[in-house]
Amino acid sequence: MTRILLVEDDEYLASALVLALERKKYLVDLAKTGAHAMQSLFGDRYDAVLLDLGLPVVDGIEVLEELRKQDEELPVIIITARDRVEDKIKGLDKGASDYLVKPFDFGELEARLRAALRKSNYKNSTQIKFASLSLDTNNGQLQIAEEAMELTPKEAVVLKTLMARSGKVVSKRQLMDQIPDWLLESSENAVEIVVHRLRKKLENSDVNINTVRGFGYILEARP
Ligand code: CA
């Protein structure tokens, strides 16, 4: 099954697109805001994204920028009413795979979607990368440059979360949110133990998990 994230705040267009895509056997999730889109992109794997630019609060371009920080390859097709050339250039510069101006023909959208999926061959890829690290989120296999390493499921979740938000502070609470067991135990200590273990495993890499006192952790490349 090909999973598509549709980011569109126009309810009428969104439901029409969901229906049409599902008829073509795509599995579609709908996000109606930029924040919702980022949450979905962060928590799930998709094969492609259809992205409206004119969204409330968090603009589609911002979503694209955030997405590209953690994932350079996921195909993103911008669907928008903005038809100025500058907007197209900006979208493509920010890493969109393609650009379609509303109103568009559904057949054309689907053809472009197929093309983007073919080009990317992205399907089933679960690699997330930062500096010399490459983490397979499916099986917790971590590659540090040439060296392969096995992570426990909790280590993999914590590292994935830090990698996806590299350069930004991630709170212990946000890490606990990723692991239901921890929420039950409400144990910050459990987070600290996993981070401690991860630091050991990353000793010979080119990244640090730095503590930001009172806030949480930040994954950074070593200078
Ligand atoms: Ca819109």
mmCIF file of C-alpha atoms and ligand atoms in Angstrom:
data_model
loop_
_atom_site.group_PDB
_atom_site.id
_atom_site.type_symbol
_atom_site.label_atom_id
_atom_site.label_comp_id
_atom_site.label_asym_id
_atom_site.label_seq_id
_atom_site.Cartn_x
_atom_site.Cartn_y
_atom_site.Cartn_z
ATOM 1 C CA MET A 1 0.000 0.000 0.000
ATOM 2 C CA THR A 2 1.239 3.448 -0.865
ATOM 3 C CA ARG A 3 0.720 5.858 1.990
ATOM 4 C CA ILE A 4 0.022 9.490 1.218
ATOM 5 C CA LEU A 5 -0.183 12.401 3.610
ATOM 6 C CA LEU A 6 -2.532 15.045 2.284
ATOM 7 C CA VAL A 7 -2.049 18.450 3.898
ATOM 8 C CA GLU A 8 -5.012 20.631 2.999
ATOM 9 C CA ASP A 9 -7.153 22.975 5.078
ATOM 10 C CA ASP A 10 -9.948 23.364 2.537
ATOM 11 C CA GLU A 11 -12.464 20.764 3.692
ATOM 12 C CA TYR A 12 -14.280 20.456 0.399
ATOM 13 C CA LEU A 13 -11.137 19.948 -1.683
ATOM 14 C CA ALA A 14 -9.616 17.701 0.995
ATOM 15 C CA SER A 15 -12.531 15.284 1.121
ATOM 16 C CA ALA A 16 -12.762 15.189 -2.671
ATOM 17 C CA LEU A 17 -9.049 14.379 -2.934
ATOM 18 C CA VAL A 18 -9.169 11.749 -0.189
ATOM 19 C CA LEU A 19 -12.054 10.045 -1.962
ATOM 20 C CA ALA A 20 -10.374 10.157 -5.370
ATOM 21 C CA LEU A 21 -7.037 8.920 -4.023
ATOM 22 C CA GLU A 22 -8.629 6.108 -2.040
ATOM 23 C CA ARG A 23 -10.461 5.030 -5.163
ATOM 24 C CA LYS A 24 -7.013 4.662 -6.740
ATOM 25 C CA LYS A 25 -6.034 2.435 -3.806
ATOM 26 C CA TYR A 26 -3.831 4.890 -1.998
ATOM 27 C CA LEU A 27 -3.908 4.942 1.771
ATOM 28 C CA VAL A 28 -4.516 8.573 2.698
ATOM 29 C CA ASP A 29 -4.103 10.484 5.940
ATOM 30 C CA LEU A 30 -5.395 14.023 6.070
ATOM 31 C CA ALA A 31 -3.763 16.848 8.014
ATOM 32 C CA LYS A 32 -5.646 20.139 8.114
ATOM 33 C CA THR A 33 -2.950 22.304 9.671
ATOM 34 C CA GLY A 34 0.806 22.626 9.368
ATOM 35 C CA ALA A 35 1.247 21.561 12.980
ATOM 36 C CA HIS A 36 -0.867 18.468 12.438
ATOM 37 C CA ALA A 37 1.135 17.704 9.285
ATOM 38 C CA MET A 38 4.438 17.852 11.147
ATOM 39 C CA GLN A 39 3.071 15.632 13.874
ATOM 40 C CA SER A 40 1.983 13.052 11.292
ATOM 41 C CA LEU A 41 5.245 13.256 9.375
ATOM 42 C CA PHE A 42 7.154 12.817 12.552
ATOM 43 C CA GLY A 43 5.176 9.887 13.853
ATOM 44 C CA ASP A 44 4.491 7.956 10.660
ATOM 45 C CA ARG A 45 6.112 6.879 7.454
ATOM 46 C CA TYR A 46 4.642 8.085 4.192
ATOM 47 C CA ASP A 47 5.553 7.418 0.591
ATOM 48 C CA ALA A 48 4.618 10.915 -0.548
ATOM 49 C CA VAL A 49 3.109 14.188 0.640
ATOM 50 C CA LEU A 50 0.616 16.432 -1.124
ATOM 51 C CA LEU A 51 1.133 19.817 0.436
ATOM 52 C CA ASP A 52 -1.050 22.913 0.307
ATOM 53 C CA LEU A 53 0.944 26.094 0.980
ATOM 54 C CA GLY A 54 -1.807 28.360 2.310
ATOM 55 C CA LEU A 55 -2.379 26.839 5.739
ATOM 56 C CA PRO A 56 -3.396 28.564 8.942
ATOM 57 C CA VAL A 57 -0.625 29.449 11.440
ATOM 58 C CA VAL A 58 2.187 27.237 10.137
ATOM 59 C CA ASP A 59 2.602 27.817 6.404
ATOM 60 C CA GLY A 60 3.156 24.927 3.990
ATOM 61 C CA ILE A 61 6.642 26.211 3.128
ATOM 62 C CA GLU A 62 7.585 25.983 6.808
ATOM 63 C CA VAL A 63 6.297 22.414 6.903
ATOM 64 C CA LEU A 64 8.449 21.640 3.888
ATOM 65 C CA GLU A 65 11.506 23.241 5.486
ATOM 66 C CA GLU A 66 11.063 21.253 8.681
ATOM 67 C CA LEU A 67 10.478 18.057 6.758
ATOM 68 C CA ARG A 68 13.612 18.525 4.647
ATOM 69 C CA LYS A 69 15.727 18.870 7.783
ATOM 70 C CA GLN A 70 14.955 15.312 8.732
ATOM 71 C CA ASP A 71 14.158 13.771 5.392
ATOM 72 C CA GLU A 72 15.698 14.797 2.099
ATOM 73 C CA GLU A 73 14.020 12.256 -0.103
ATOM 74 C CA LEU A 74 10.328 11.985 0.692
ATOM 75 C CA PRO A 75 8.459 13.135 -2.440
ATOM 76 C CA VAL A 76 6.457 16.302 -1.803
ATOM 77 C CA ILE A 77 4.075 17.708 -4.382
ATOM 78 C CA ILE A 78 2.901 21.217 -3.646
ATOM 79 C CA ILE A 79 -0.738 21.845 -4.492
ATOM 80 C CA THR A 80 -1.648 25.465 -4.132
ATOM 81 C CA ALA A 81 -3.602 28.401 -5.425
ATOM 82 C CA ARG A 82 -0.415 30.468 -5.459
ATOM 83 C CA ASP A 83 0.570 30.587 -9.073
ATOM 84 C CA ARG A 84 3.206 33.294 -9.038
ATOM 85 C CA VAL A 85 6.477 32.175 -10.530
ATOM 86 C CA GLU A 86 8.348 33.243 -7.362
ATOM 87 C CA ASP A 87 6.199 30.932 -5.269
ATOM 88 C CA LYS A 88 6.958 28.024 -7.569
ATOM 89 C CA ILE A 89 10.666 28.739 -7.486
ATOM 90 C CA LYS A 90 10.613 29.070 -3.710
ATOM 91 C CA GLY A 91 8.756 25.780 -3.301
ATOM 92 C CA LEU A 92 11.098 23.915 -5.604
ATOM 93 C CA ASP A 93 14.145 25.517 -3.984
ATOM 94 C CA LYS A 94 12.920 24.355 -0.599
ATOM 95 C CA GLY A 95 12.907 20.820 -1.891
ATOM 96 C CA ALA A 96 9.471 20.149 -3.346
ATOM 97 C CA SER A 97 9.498 17.417 -5.985
ATOM 98 C CA ASP A 98 6.760 18.993 -8.059
ATOM 99 C CA TYR A 99 4.259 21.847 -8.080
ATOM 100 C CA LEU A 100 0.633 21.900 -9.153
ATOM 101 C CA VAL A 101 -1.541 25.008 -9.267
ATOM 102 C CA LYS A 102 -5.206 24.865 -8.226
ATOM 103 C CA PRO A 103 -7.587 24.199 -9.769
ATOM 104 C CA PHE A 104 -5.986 21.111 -11.250
ATOM 105 C CA ASP A 105 -7.222 18.015 -12.958
ATOM 106 C CA PHE A 106 -7.172 14.970 -10.686
ATOM 107 C CA GLY A 107 -5.763 12.832 -13.493
ATOM 108 C CA GLU A 108 -2.795 15.162 -13.739
ATOM 109 C CA LEU A 109 -2.231 15.100 -9.996
ATOM 110 C CA GLU A 110 -2.248 11.339 -9.986
ATOM 111 C CA ALA A 111 0.131 11.142 -12.948
ATOM 112 C CA ARG A 112 2.553 13.487 -11.190
ATOM 113 C CA LEU A 113 2.218 11.506 -8.000
ATOM 114 C CA ARG A 114 3.052 8.282 -9.836
ATOM 115 C CA ALA A 115 6.038 9.965 -11.469
ATOM 116 C CA ALA A 116 7.306 11.286 -8.132
ATOM 117 C CA LEU A 117 6.958 7.851 -6.527
ATOM 118 C CA ARG A 118 8.768 6.177 -9.427
ATOM 119 C CA LYS A 119 11.577 8.653 -9.290
ATOM 120 C CA SER A 120 12.061 8.394 -5.572
ATOM 121 C CA ASN A 121 11.784 4.656 -5.178
ATOM 122 C CA TYR A 122 11.368 5.825 -1.640
ATOM 123 C CA LYS A 123 8.875 3.161 -0.643
ATOM 124 C CA ASN A 124 9.721 1.301 2.542
ATOM 125 C CA SER A 125 12.798 3.323 3.228
ATOM 126 C CA THR A 126 13.104 3.997 6.925
ATOM 127 C CA GLN A 127 16.498 5.624 7.114
ATOM 128 C CA ILE A 128 16.918 8.815 9.081
ATOM 129 C CA LYS A 129 20.254 10.619 8.847
ATOM 130 C CA PHE A 130 22.248 13.167 10.775
ATOM 131 C CA ALA A 131 25.960 13.912 10.382
ATOM 132 C CA SER A 132 27.660 10.501 10.061
ATOM 133 C CA LEU A 133 24.701 8.718 11.682
ATOM 134 C CA SER A 134 22.174 6.737 9.737
ATOM 135 C CA LEU A 135 19.412 5.048 11.705
ATOM 136 C CA ASP A 136 17.015 2.442 10.363
ATOM 137 C CA THR A 137 13.922 3.146 12.439
ATOM 138 C CA ASN A 138 12.442 -0.228 11.544
ATOM 139 C CA ASN A 139 15.011 -2.390 13.261
ATOM 140 C CA GLY A 140 17.130 -0.017 15.360
ATOM 141 C CA GLN A 141 20.238 -0.606 13.237
ATOM 142 C CA LEU A 142 22.545 2.356 13.608
ATOM 143 C CA GLN A 143 25.308 3.048 11.169
ATOM 144 C CA ILE A 144 28.067 5.415 12.314
ATOM 145 C CA ALA A 145 30.115 6.086 9.208
ATOM 146 C CA GLU A 146 31.313 2.540 8.398
ATOM 147 C CA GLU A 147 30.522 1.019 11.756
ATOM 148 C CA ALA A 148 27.235 -0.836 12.364
ATOM 149 C CA MET A 149 25.645 -0.894 15.785
ATOM 150 C CA GLU A 150 22.527 -2.360 17.336
ATOM 151 C CA LEU A 151 20.229 -0.175 19.447
ATOM 152 C CA THR A 152 17.539 -1.324 21.873
ATOM 153 C CA PRO A 153 14.000 -0.244 20.879
ATOM 154 C CA LYS A 154 14.003 2.540 23.495
ATOM 155 C CA GLU A 155 17.426 3.782 22.446
ATOM 156 C CA ALA A 156 16.249 3.796 18.834
ATOM 157 C CA VAL A 157 13.152 5.850 19.676
ATOM 158 C CA VAL A 158 15.136 8.381 21.716
ATOM 159 C CA LEU A 159 17.835 8.735 19.063
ATOM 160 C CA LYS A 160 15.268 8.980 16.271
ATOM 161 C CA THR A 161 13.495 11.760 18.163
ATOM 162 C CA LEU A 162 16.744 13.646 18.752
ATOM 163 C CA MET A 163 17.848 13.143 15.133
ATOM 164 C CA ALA A 164 14.549 14.320 13.727
ATOM 165 C CA ARG A 165 14.891 17.518 15.756
ATOM 166 C CA SER A 166 18.651 17.841 15.587
ATOM 167 C CA GLY A 167 19.918 21.256 16.608
ATOM 168 C CA LYS A 168 16.784 21.819 18.670
ATOM 169 C CA VAL A 169 16.194 21.163 22.336
ATOM 170 C CA VAL A 170 14.029 18.133 23.040
ATOM 171 C CA SER A 171 12.564 17.943 26.534
ATOM 172 C CA LYS A 172 12.512 14.805 28.655
ATOM 173 C CA ARG A 173 8.767 15.069 28.523
ATOM 174 C CA GLN A 174 8.804 14.965 24.706
ATOM 175 C CA LEU A 175 11.000 11.876 24.837
ATOM 176 C CA MET A 176 8.689 10.259 27.370
ATOM 177 C CA ASP A 177 5.746 10.962 25.054
ATOM 178 C CA GLN A 178 7.374 8.687 22.483
ATOM 179 C CA ILE A 179 7.416 5.700 24.810
ATOM 180 C CA PRO A 180 4.096 4.782 26.422
ATOM 181 C CA ASP A 181 5.787 2.750 29.201
ATOM 182 C CA TRP A 182 7.593 5.824 30.385
ATOM 183 C CA LEU A 183 4.440 7.882 30.590
ATOM 184 C CA LEU A 184 2.960 5.268 32.889
ATOM 185 C CA GLU A 185 6.064 5.227 35.052
ATOM 186 C CA SER A 186 6.343 8.986 34.589
ATOM 187 C CA SER A 187 10.017 8.391 34.929
ATOM 188 C CA GLU A 188 12.497 11.044 33.894
ATOM 189 C CA ASN A 189 15.131 8.775 35.299
ATOM 190 C CA ALA A 190 14.390 6.190 32.599
ATOM 191 C CA VAL A 191 15.069 8.849 29.957
ATOM 192 C CA GLU A 192 18.366 9.749 31.597
ATOM 193 C CA ILE A 193 19.486 6.128 31.643
ATOM 194 C CA VAL A 194 18.782 5.649 27.946
ATOM 195 C CA VAL A 195 20.517 8.919 27.048
ATOM 196 C CA HIS A 196 23.514 7.836 29.116
ATOM 197 C CA ARG A 197 23.691 4.552 27.192
ATOM 198 C CA LEU A 198 23.277 6.308 23.861
ATOM 199 C CA ARG A 199 26.114 8.688 24.673
ATOM 200 C CA LYS A 200 28.389 5.713 25.219
ATOM 201 C CA LYS A 201 27.372 4.203 21.905
ATOM 202 C CA LEU A 202 27.967 7.532 20.159
ATOM 203 C CA GLU A 203 31.349 8.096 21.784
ATOM 204 C CA ASN A 204 33.269 7.544 18.554
ATOM 205 C CA SER A 205 30.839 9.367 16.302
ATOM 206 C CA ASP A 206 30.865 12.999 15.210
ATOM 207 C CA VAL A 207 27.805 13.986 17.250
ATOM 208 C CA ASN A 208 27.084 14.849 20.873
ATOM 209 C CA ILE A 209 23.899 14.595 22.888
ATOM 210 C CA ASN A 210 24.268 17.738 24.959
ATOM 211 C CA THR A 211 22.276 18.501 28.097
ATOM 212 C CA VAL A 212 20.483 21.821 28.236
ATOM 213 C CA ARG A 213 20.008 22.237 31.945
ATOM 214 C CA GLY A 214 16.392 22.556 32.963
ATOM 215 C CA PHE A 215 15.146 21.977 29.387
ATOM 216 C CA GLY A 216 16.320 18.681 27.973
ATOM 217 C CA TYR A 217 18.723 17.457 25.333
ATOM 218 C CA ILE A 218 20.039 18.601 22.001
ATOM 219 C CA LEU A 219 21.762 16.531 19.346
ATOM 220 C CA GLU A 220 24.597 18.453 17.744
ATOM 221 C CA ALA A 221 27.443 17.766 15.373
ATOM 222 C CA ARG A 222 30.828 18.079 17.026
ATOM 223 C CA PRO A 223 32.711 21.183 15.996
HETATM 224 CA CA CA B 1 -5.342 26.393 1.826
#
